[in-house]
CSV table of C-alpha atoms and ligand atoms in Angstrom, one decimal:
chain,number,residue,atom,x,y,z
A,27,MET,CA,151.6,85.1,125.5
A,28,CYS,CA,155.4,85.1,125.0
A,29,GLU,CA,156.8,84.9,128.4
A,30,THR,CA,160.1,86.4,127.4
A,31,CYS,CA,159.1,89.7,125.9
A,32,GLY,CA,155.2,89.5,126.4
A,33,CYS,CA,154.8,90.2,122.7
A,34,GLY,CA,152.4,87.6,121.5
A,35,LYS,CA,150.9,84.1,121.6
A,36,PRO,CA,153.3,81.3,120.8
A,37,ASP,CA,150.6,79.1,119.1
A,38,GLU,CA,149.4,82.0,117.0
A,39,PHE,CA,152.0,81.8,114.2
A,40,LYS,CA,151.1,80.4,110.8
A,41,ILE,CA,153.2,79.4,107.7
A,42,HIS,CA,152.4,80.3,104.2
A,43,ASP,CA,153.8,77.6,102.3
A,44,HIS,CA,154.2,79.2,98.8
A,45,ASN,CA,156.0,76.0,97.3
A,46,HIS,CA,153.4,73.2,98.0
A,47,ASP,CA,150.0,74.8,98.7
A,48,HIS,CA,148.5,78.2,98.9
A,49,SER,CA,146.4,77.7,101.9
A,50,HIS,CA,147.0,79.6,105.1
A,51,GLU,CA,148.0,76.6,107.2
A,52,HIS,CA,148.3,76.9,110.9
A,53,GLU,CA,151.3,75.3,112.5
A,54,HIS,CA,151.3,74.7,116.2
A,55,ASP,CA,154.4,74.2,118.3
A,56,GLY,CA,153.8,71.4,120.6
A,57,HIS,CA,156.7,72.4,122.9
A,58,TRP,CA,154.8,75.5,124.0
A,59,HIS,CA,151.7,73.7,124.8
A,60,SER,CA,153.3,71.1,126.8
A,61,HIS,CA,155.7,73.3,128.7
A,62,PRO,CA,155.7,72.2,132.2
A,63,HIS,CA,155.8,75.7,133.6
A,64,ASP,CA,153.1,77.2,131.6
A,65,HIS,CA,150.6,79.0,133.8
A,66,ALA,CA,151.7,76.7,136.7
A,67,HIS,CA,153.6,79.1,138.9
A,68,PRO,CA,153.0,82.5,140.4
A,69,PRO,CA,154.6,85.6,139.2
A,70,LYS,CA,157.8,85.0,141.3
A,71,LYS,CA,158.9,82.3,138.9
A,72,VAL,CA,158.9,84.5,135.8
A,73,ILE,CA,162.6,85.0,135.4
A,74,ALA,CA,163.3,81.3,135.6
A,75,LEU,CA,160.7,80.6,133.0
A,76,ASN,CA,162.2,83.2,130.7
A,77,LEU,CA,165.7,81.5,131.1
A,78,ASP,CA,163.9,78.1,130.3
A,79,ILE,CA,162.4,79.6,127.1
A,80,LEU,CA,165.7,81.0,126.0
A,81,SER,CA,167.6,77.8,126.9
A,82,GLU,CA,165.1,75.8,125.0
A,83,ASN,CA,165.2,78.1,122.0
A,84,ASN,CA,169.1,77.7,122.2
A,85,ARG,CA,168.9,74.0,122.1
A,86,LEU,CA,166.6,74.0,119.0
A,87,ALA,CA,168.8,76.7,117.4
A,88,GLU,CA,171.7,74.1,117.7
A,89,ARG,CA,169.6,71.6,116.0
A,90,ASN,CA,168.9,73.9,113.1
A,91,ARG,CA,172.8,74.8,113.0
A,92,GLY,CA,173.5,71.0,112.8
A,93,TYR,CA,171.1,70.8,109.8
A,94,PHE,CA,172.9,73.7,108.0
A,95,GLU,CA,176.2,72.5,108.6
A,96,ALA,CA,175.5,68.9,107.5
A,97,LYS,CA,174.0,70.4,104.2
A,98,GLU,CA,176.6,73.0,104.0
A,99,VAL,CA,174.0,75.7,103.8
A,100,LEU,CA,175.0,79.3,104.6
A,101,CYS,CA,172.2,80.6,106.9
A,102,LEU,CA,172.1,84.3,107.7
A,103,ASN,CA,169.6,86.0,110.0
A,104,LEU,CA,168.7,89.6,108.8
A,105,VAL,CA,167.3,91.8,111.6
A,106,SER,CA,166.4,95.4,111.5
A,107,SER,CA,163.7,97.8,112.7
A,108,PRO,CA,160.6,97.9,110.2
A,109,GLY,CA,161.3,99.2,106.8
A,110,SER,CA,165.0,99.7,106.9
A,111,GLY,CA,165.1,97.7,103.6
A,112,LYS,CA,165.9,94.1,104.4
A,113,THR,CA,163.4,92.8,101.5
A,114,SER,CA,164.8,95.3,99.1
A,115,ILE,CA,168.3,94.1,99.8
A,116,LEU,CA,167.3,90.6,99.3
A,117,GLU,CA,165.5,91.3,96.1
A,118,LYS,CA,168.6,92.8,94.6
A,119,THR,CA,170.8,90.1,96.1
A,120,ILE,CA,168.7,87.3,94.6
A,121,GLN,CA,168.5,89.1,91.1
A,122,ALA,CA,172.4,89.5,91.1
A,123,LEU,CA,173.4,85.9,92.4
A,124,ILE,CA,170.6,83.6,91.4
A,125,PRO,CA,172.3,82.4,88.2
A,126,SER,CA,175.4,81.4,90.3
A,127,ARG,CA,174.0,80.5,93.7
A,128,ARG,CA,170.8,78.7,94.9
A,129,ILE,CA,169.2,80.9,97.5
A,130,PHE,CA,166.2,80.3,99.7
A,131,VAL,CA,164.3,82.7,101.9
A,132,ILE,CA,162.4,82.5,105.1
A,133,GLU,CA,160.3,85.5,105.8
A,134,GLY,CA,159.0,86.7,109.3
A,135,ASP,CA,156.4,89.3,109.6
A,136,GLN,CA,153.4,89.7,111.9
A,137,GLN,CA,150.9,89.5,109.1
A,138,THR,CA,150.7,89.1,105.3
A,139,ALA,CA,152.7,87.2,102.7
A,140,ARG,CA,153.9,90.4,100.9
A,141,ASP,CA,157.6,89.9,101.5
A,142,ALA,CA,157.6,86.2,100.4
A,143,ASP,CA,155.7,87.3,97.3
A,144,ARG,CA,158.3,89.9,96.5
A,145,ILE,CA,161.1,87.4,97.1
A,146,GLU,CA,159.4,84.7,94.8
A,147,LYS,CA,159.0,87.5,92.2
A,148,SER,CA,162.7,88.1,92.4
A,149,GLY,CA,163.4,84.4,91.5
A,150,ALA,CA,163.9,82.4,94.8
A,151,PRO,CA,161.8,80.0,96.7
A,152,ALA,CA,160.4,81.7,99.9
A,153,ILE,CA,158.2,80.7,102.8
A,154,GLN,CA,156.3,83.1,105.1
A,155,ILE,CA,156.0,82.8,108.8
A,156,ASN,CA,153.3,85.2,110.2
A,157,THR,CA,153.9,85.6,113.9
A,158,GLY,CA,150.5,87.1,114.8
A,159,SER,CA,151.1,89.4,117.7
A,160,GLY,CA,154.6,87.9,118.2
A,161,CYS,CA,157.5,90.3,117.4
A,162,HIS,CA,160.4,87.7,116.6
A,163,LEU,CA,161.0,84.4,115.0
A,164,ASP,CA,162.3,81.6,117.1
A,165,ALA,CA,164.2,78.5,116.4
A,166,ASN,CA,161.2,76.3,116.2
A,167,MET,CA,159.4,78.4,113.8
A,168,VAL,CA,162.3,78.1,111.6
A,169,HIS,CA,162.6,74.3,112.0
A,170,LEU,CA,158.9,74.0,111.1
A,171,ALA,CA,159.5,76.2,108.0
A,172,LEU,CA,162.5,74.2,107.0
A,173,LYS,CA,160.3,71.1,106.7
A,174,LYS,CA,158.4,72.8,103.9
A,175,LEU,CA,161.0,74.8,102.1
A,176,GLU,CA,163.4,71.9,101.1
A,177,VAL,CA,166.3,73.9,101.2
A,178,GLU,CA,169.2,72.5,98.8
A,179,ASN,CA,172.7,71.7,99.8
A,180,HIS,CA,175.3,74.3,99.4
A,181,SER,CA,172.7,77.1,99.1
A,182,ILE,CA,172.3,80.3,101.0
A,183,LEU,CA,169.2,80.7,103.3
A,184,PHE,CA,168.3,84.1,104.3
A,185,ILE,CA,166.0,84.5,107.2
A,186,GLU,CA,164.4,87.9,107.2
A,187,ASN,CA,163.3,88.3,110.9
A,188,VAL,CA,160.4,90.4,112.2
A,189,GLY,CA,161.1,94.1,111.9
A,190,ASN,CA,162.0,94.9,115.4
A,191,LEU,CA,165.5,95.8,117.0
A,192,VAL,CA,164.6,94.4,120.5
A,193,CYS,CA,163.4,90.8,120.7
A,194,PRO,CA,165.0,89.2,117.8
A,195,ALA,CA,168.3,89.9,119.4
A,196,LEU,CA,167.5,87.3,122.1
A,197,PHE,CA,166.5,84.4,119.7
A,198,ASP,CA,169.3,82.5,118.2
A,199,LEU,CA,167.8,80.8,115.1
A,200,GLY,CA,170.8,78.5,114.2
A,201,GLU,CA,172.1,81.0,111.8
A,202,LYS,CA,175.9,81.1,110.9
A,203,LYS,CA,176.1,85.1,111.0
A,204,ARG,CA,173.6,87.7,111.9
A,205,VAL,CA,173.2,90.8,109.7
A,206,VAL,CA,171.7,93.9,111.3
A,207,VAL,CA,170.4,96.5,108.8
A,208,ILE,CA,169.9,100.1,109.7
A,209,SER,CA,168.8,102.8,107.3
A,210,VAL,CA,169.9,106.5,107.5
A,211,THR,CA,166.5,107.7,108.1
A,212,GLU,CA,166.3,106.0,111.6
A,213,GLY,CA,168.9,108.1,113.3
A,214,ASP,CA,172.5,107.3,114.1
A,215,ASP,CA,172.0,106.6,117.9
A,216,LYS,CA,170.2,103.3,117.2
A,217,PRO,CA,173.2,101.2,118.4
A,218,LEU,CA,173.1,103.1,121.7
A,219,LYS,CA,169.4,102.6,122.3
A,220,TYR,CA,169.2,98.9,121.1
A,221,PRO,CA,172.7,97.6,122.2
A,222,TYR,CA,171.8,93.8,122.2
A,223,MET,CA,171.1,93.7,118.5
A,224,PHE,CA,174.4,95.3,117.7
A,225,GLN,CA,176.4,93.3,120.3
A,226,SER,CA,175.1,90.0,118.8
A,227,ALA,CA,175.5,91.0,115.2
A,228,ASP,CA,178.4,90.1,112.7
A,229,LEU,CA,177.7,92.6,110.0
A,230,CYS,CA,175.9,96.0,110.0
A,231,ILE,CA,174.6,97.3,106.7
A,232,ILE,CA,174.0,100.9,106.8
A,233,ASN,CA,171.2,101.2,104.0
A,234,LYS,CA,169.5,104.1,102.1
A,235,THR,CA,172.8,105.9,101.7
A,236,ASP,CA,171.2,107.7,98.7
A,237,LEU,CA,169.2,109.7,101.3
A,238,LEU,CA,172.1,110.8,103.2
A,239,PRO,CA,172.1,114.4,101.7
A,240,TYR,CA,168.7,114.9,103.1
A,241,VAL,CA,168.8,113.5,106.7
A,242,ASP,CA,170.8,114.2,109.7
A,243,PHE,CA,172.8,111.1,110.0
A,244,SER,CA,176.4,110.7,110.9
A,245,VAL,CA,177.8,107.5,109.6
A,246,GLU,CA,180.8,108.0,111.6
A,247,SER,CA,178.9,108.3,114.8
A,248,ALA,CA,176.7,105.3,114.1
A,249,LYS,CA,179.7,103.2,113.3
A,250,ASN,CA,181.6,104.4,116.6
A,251,TYR,CA,178.5,103.9,118.6
A,252,ALA,CA,178.2,100.3,117.3
A,253,LYS,CA,181.8,99.5,117.7
A,254,GLN,CA,181.9,100.5,121.3
A,255,LEU,CA,179.5,97.8,121.8
A,256,ASN,CA,181.0,95.2,119.5
A,257,PRO,CA,184.6,96.0,118.2
A,258,LYS,CA,184.5,93.1,115.7
A,259,LEU,CA,181.4,94.3,113.9
A,260,GLU,CA,181.9,94.9,110.2
A,261,PHE,CA,180.2,97.6,108.3
A,262,ILE,CA,178.8,98.0,104.6
A,263,LEU,CA,177.4,101.3,103.4
A,264,MET,CA,174.4,100.5,100.9
A,265,SER,CA,171.8,101.7,98.8
A,266,ALA,CA,169.4,99.0,97.8
A,267,LYS,CA,168.0,101.6,95.5
A,268,THR,CA,171.2,102.6,93.6
A,269,GLY,CA,173.2,99.5,94.1
A,270,GLU,CA,175.9,101.2,96.2
A,271,GLY,CA,177.7,98.9,98.3
A,272,MET,CA,176.1,95.7,96.7
A,273,PRO,CA,179.5,94.3,95.4
A,274,LEU,CA,180.9,94.7,98.9
A,275,TRP,CA,177.9,92.6,100.1
A,276,PHE,CA,178.4,90.0,97.4
A,277,ASP,CA,182.0,89.8,98.5
A,278,TRP,CA,181.2,89.3,102.1
A,279,LEU,CA,178.6,86.7,101.3
A,280,GLY,CA,181.3,84.9,99.2
A,281,LYS,CA,183.6,84.8,102.1
A,282,GLN,CA,181.1,83.3,104.4
A,283,SER,CA,180.7,80.0,102.6
B,24,LIG,N1,165.6,105.6,99.1
B,24,LIG,C1,165.8,104.4,99.4
B,24,LIG,N2,164.6,103.6,99.8
B,24,LIG,C2,164.8,102.4,100.1
B,24,LIG,C3,166.0,101.8,100.1
B,24,LIG,N3,166.0,100.4,100.5
B,24,LIG,C4,164.6,100.3,100.7
B,24,LIG,N4,164.0,101.4,100.5
B,24,LIG,C5,162.4,101.7,100.6
B,24,LIG,O1,162.2,101.5,101.9
B,24,LIG,C6,160.9,100.9,102.1
B,24,LIG,C7,160.9,99.7,103.0
B,24,LIG,O2,161.8,98.7,102.3
B,24,LIG,P1,161.7,97.1,102.6
B,24,LIG,O3,162.6,96.5,101.8
B,24,LIG,O4,160.3,96.7,102.5
B,24,LIG,O5,162.0,97.2,104.1
B,24,LIG,P2,161.9,95.9,105.3
B,24,LIG,O6,163.2,96.2,106.2
B,24,LIG,O7,161.9,94.6,104.5
B,24,LIG,O8,160.6,96.2,105.9
B,24,LIG,P3,159.7,95.2,106.9
B,24,LIG,O9,159.8,93.9,106.4
B,24,LIG,O10,158.5,95.7,106.9
B,24,LIG,O11,160.5,95.3,108.3
B,24,LIG,C8,160.3,100.7,100.7
B,24,LIG,O12,159.6,101.7,100.3
B,24,LIG,C9,161.7,100.6,99.8
B,24,LIG,O13,161.4,101.0,98.6
B,24,LIG,C10,167.3,102.4,99.7
B,24,LIG,O14,168.5,102.1,99.6
B,24,LIG,N5,167.0,103.8,99.4
B,25,LIG,MG1,160.6,93.0,104.6
């Protein structure tokens, strides 16, 4: 059980290694098993335990960040609710940039390697983490995936987080920037309902703009709600389907590295 959000079993996740073998290897995080507080205290200790888990995650995230900085890898954490278009955006990005940039992808989903398969078909090496009943990636999962992905110096590493606007907000993965994707079919009030994600993001992609004529979604309202929470948040309107906004996204990527 994840003590922070109650979402899953920490030793349940597995990593699909597309690059080296095609088995469904199970990775276990020794830290979780050896955590001195696990099951050792009555419920009154739960809050302290949660802080322990987040501070330990932050420590591991700093280790990942140091690794990325040493290799001059631009690491971006893509977060959103399920189905907002993260993988579609990555597919288009890889197809457009791969001649000039090396791109690697870590995919997070509860089950299946479908997204990693899509990414590899687009032309970038990818590794899939399945979190089982867990609803977010954590820094240790990323660390273990990095041991297999062999990310090259000066490349871009996209981490597509599990589709969930809640728990991934709490877990720093060591990324340089966090990109939250919302799609126009989700409603323009999402920033108000899930404020932590928008507070912690650097860029907000509003995707599926090709569907704006058919849905009740005010771009201005969504932006205003998000800016109330995070005045520094940047926005890009995008359609992964038509390609609208892609040049702005590529410009933004170019400015980060
Ligand atoms: N109309 C339209 N459909 C889109 C757009 N982007 C993605 N989709 C569709 O939305 C659905 C979900 O897209 P994905 O890219 O799988 O979304 P995701 O965020 O990766 O989904 P999860 O990984 O399951 O959270 C697919 O059917 C896509 O074809 C877009 O810009 N416009
Ligand atoms: Mg996806």
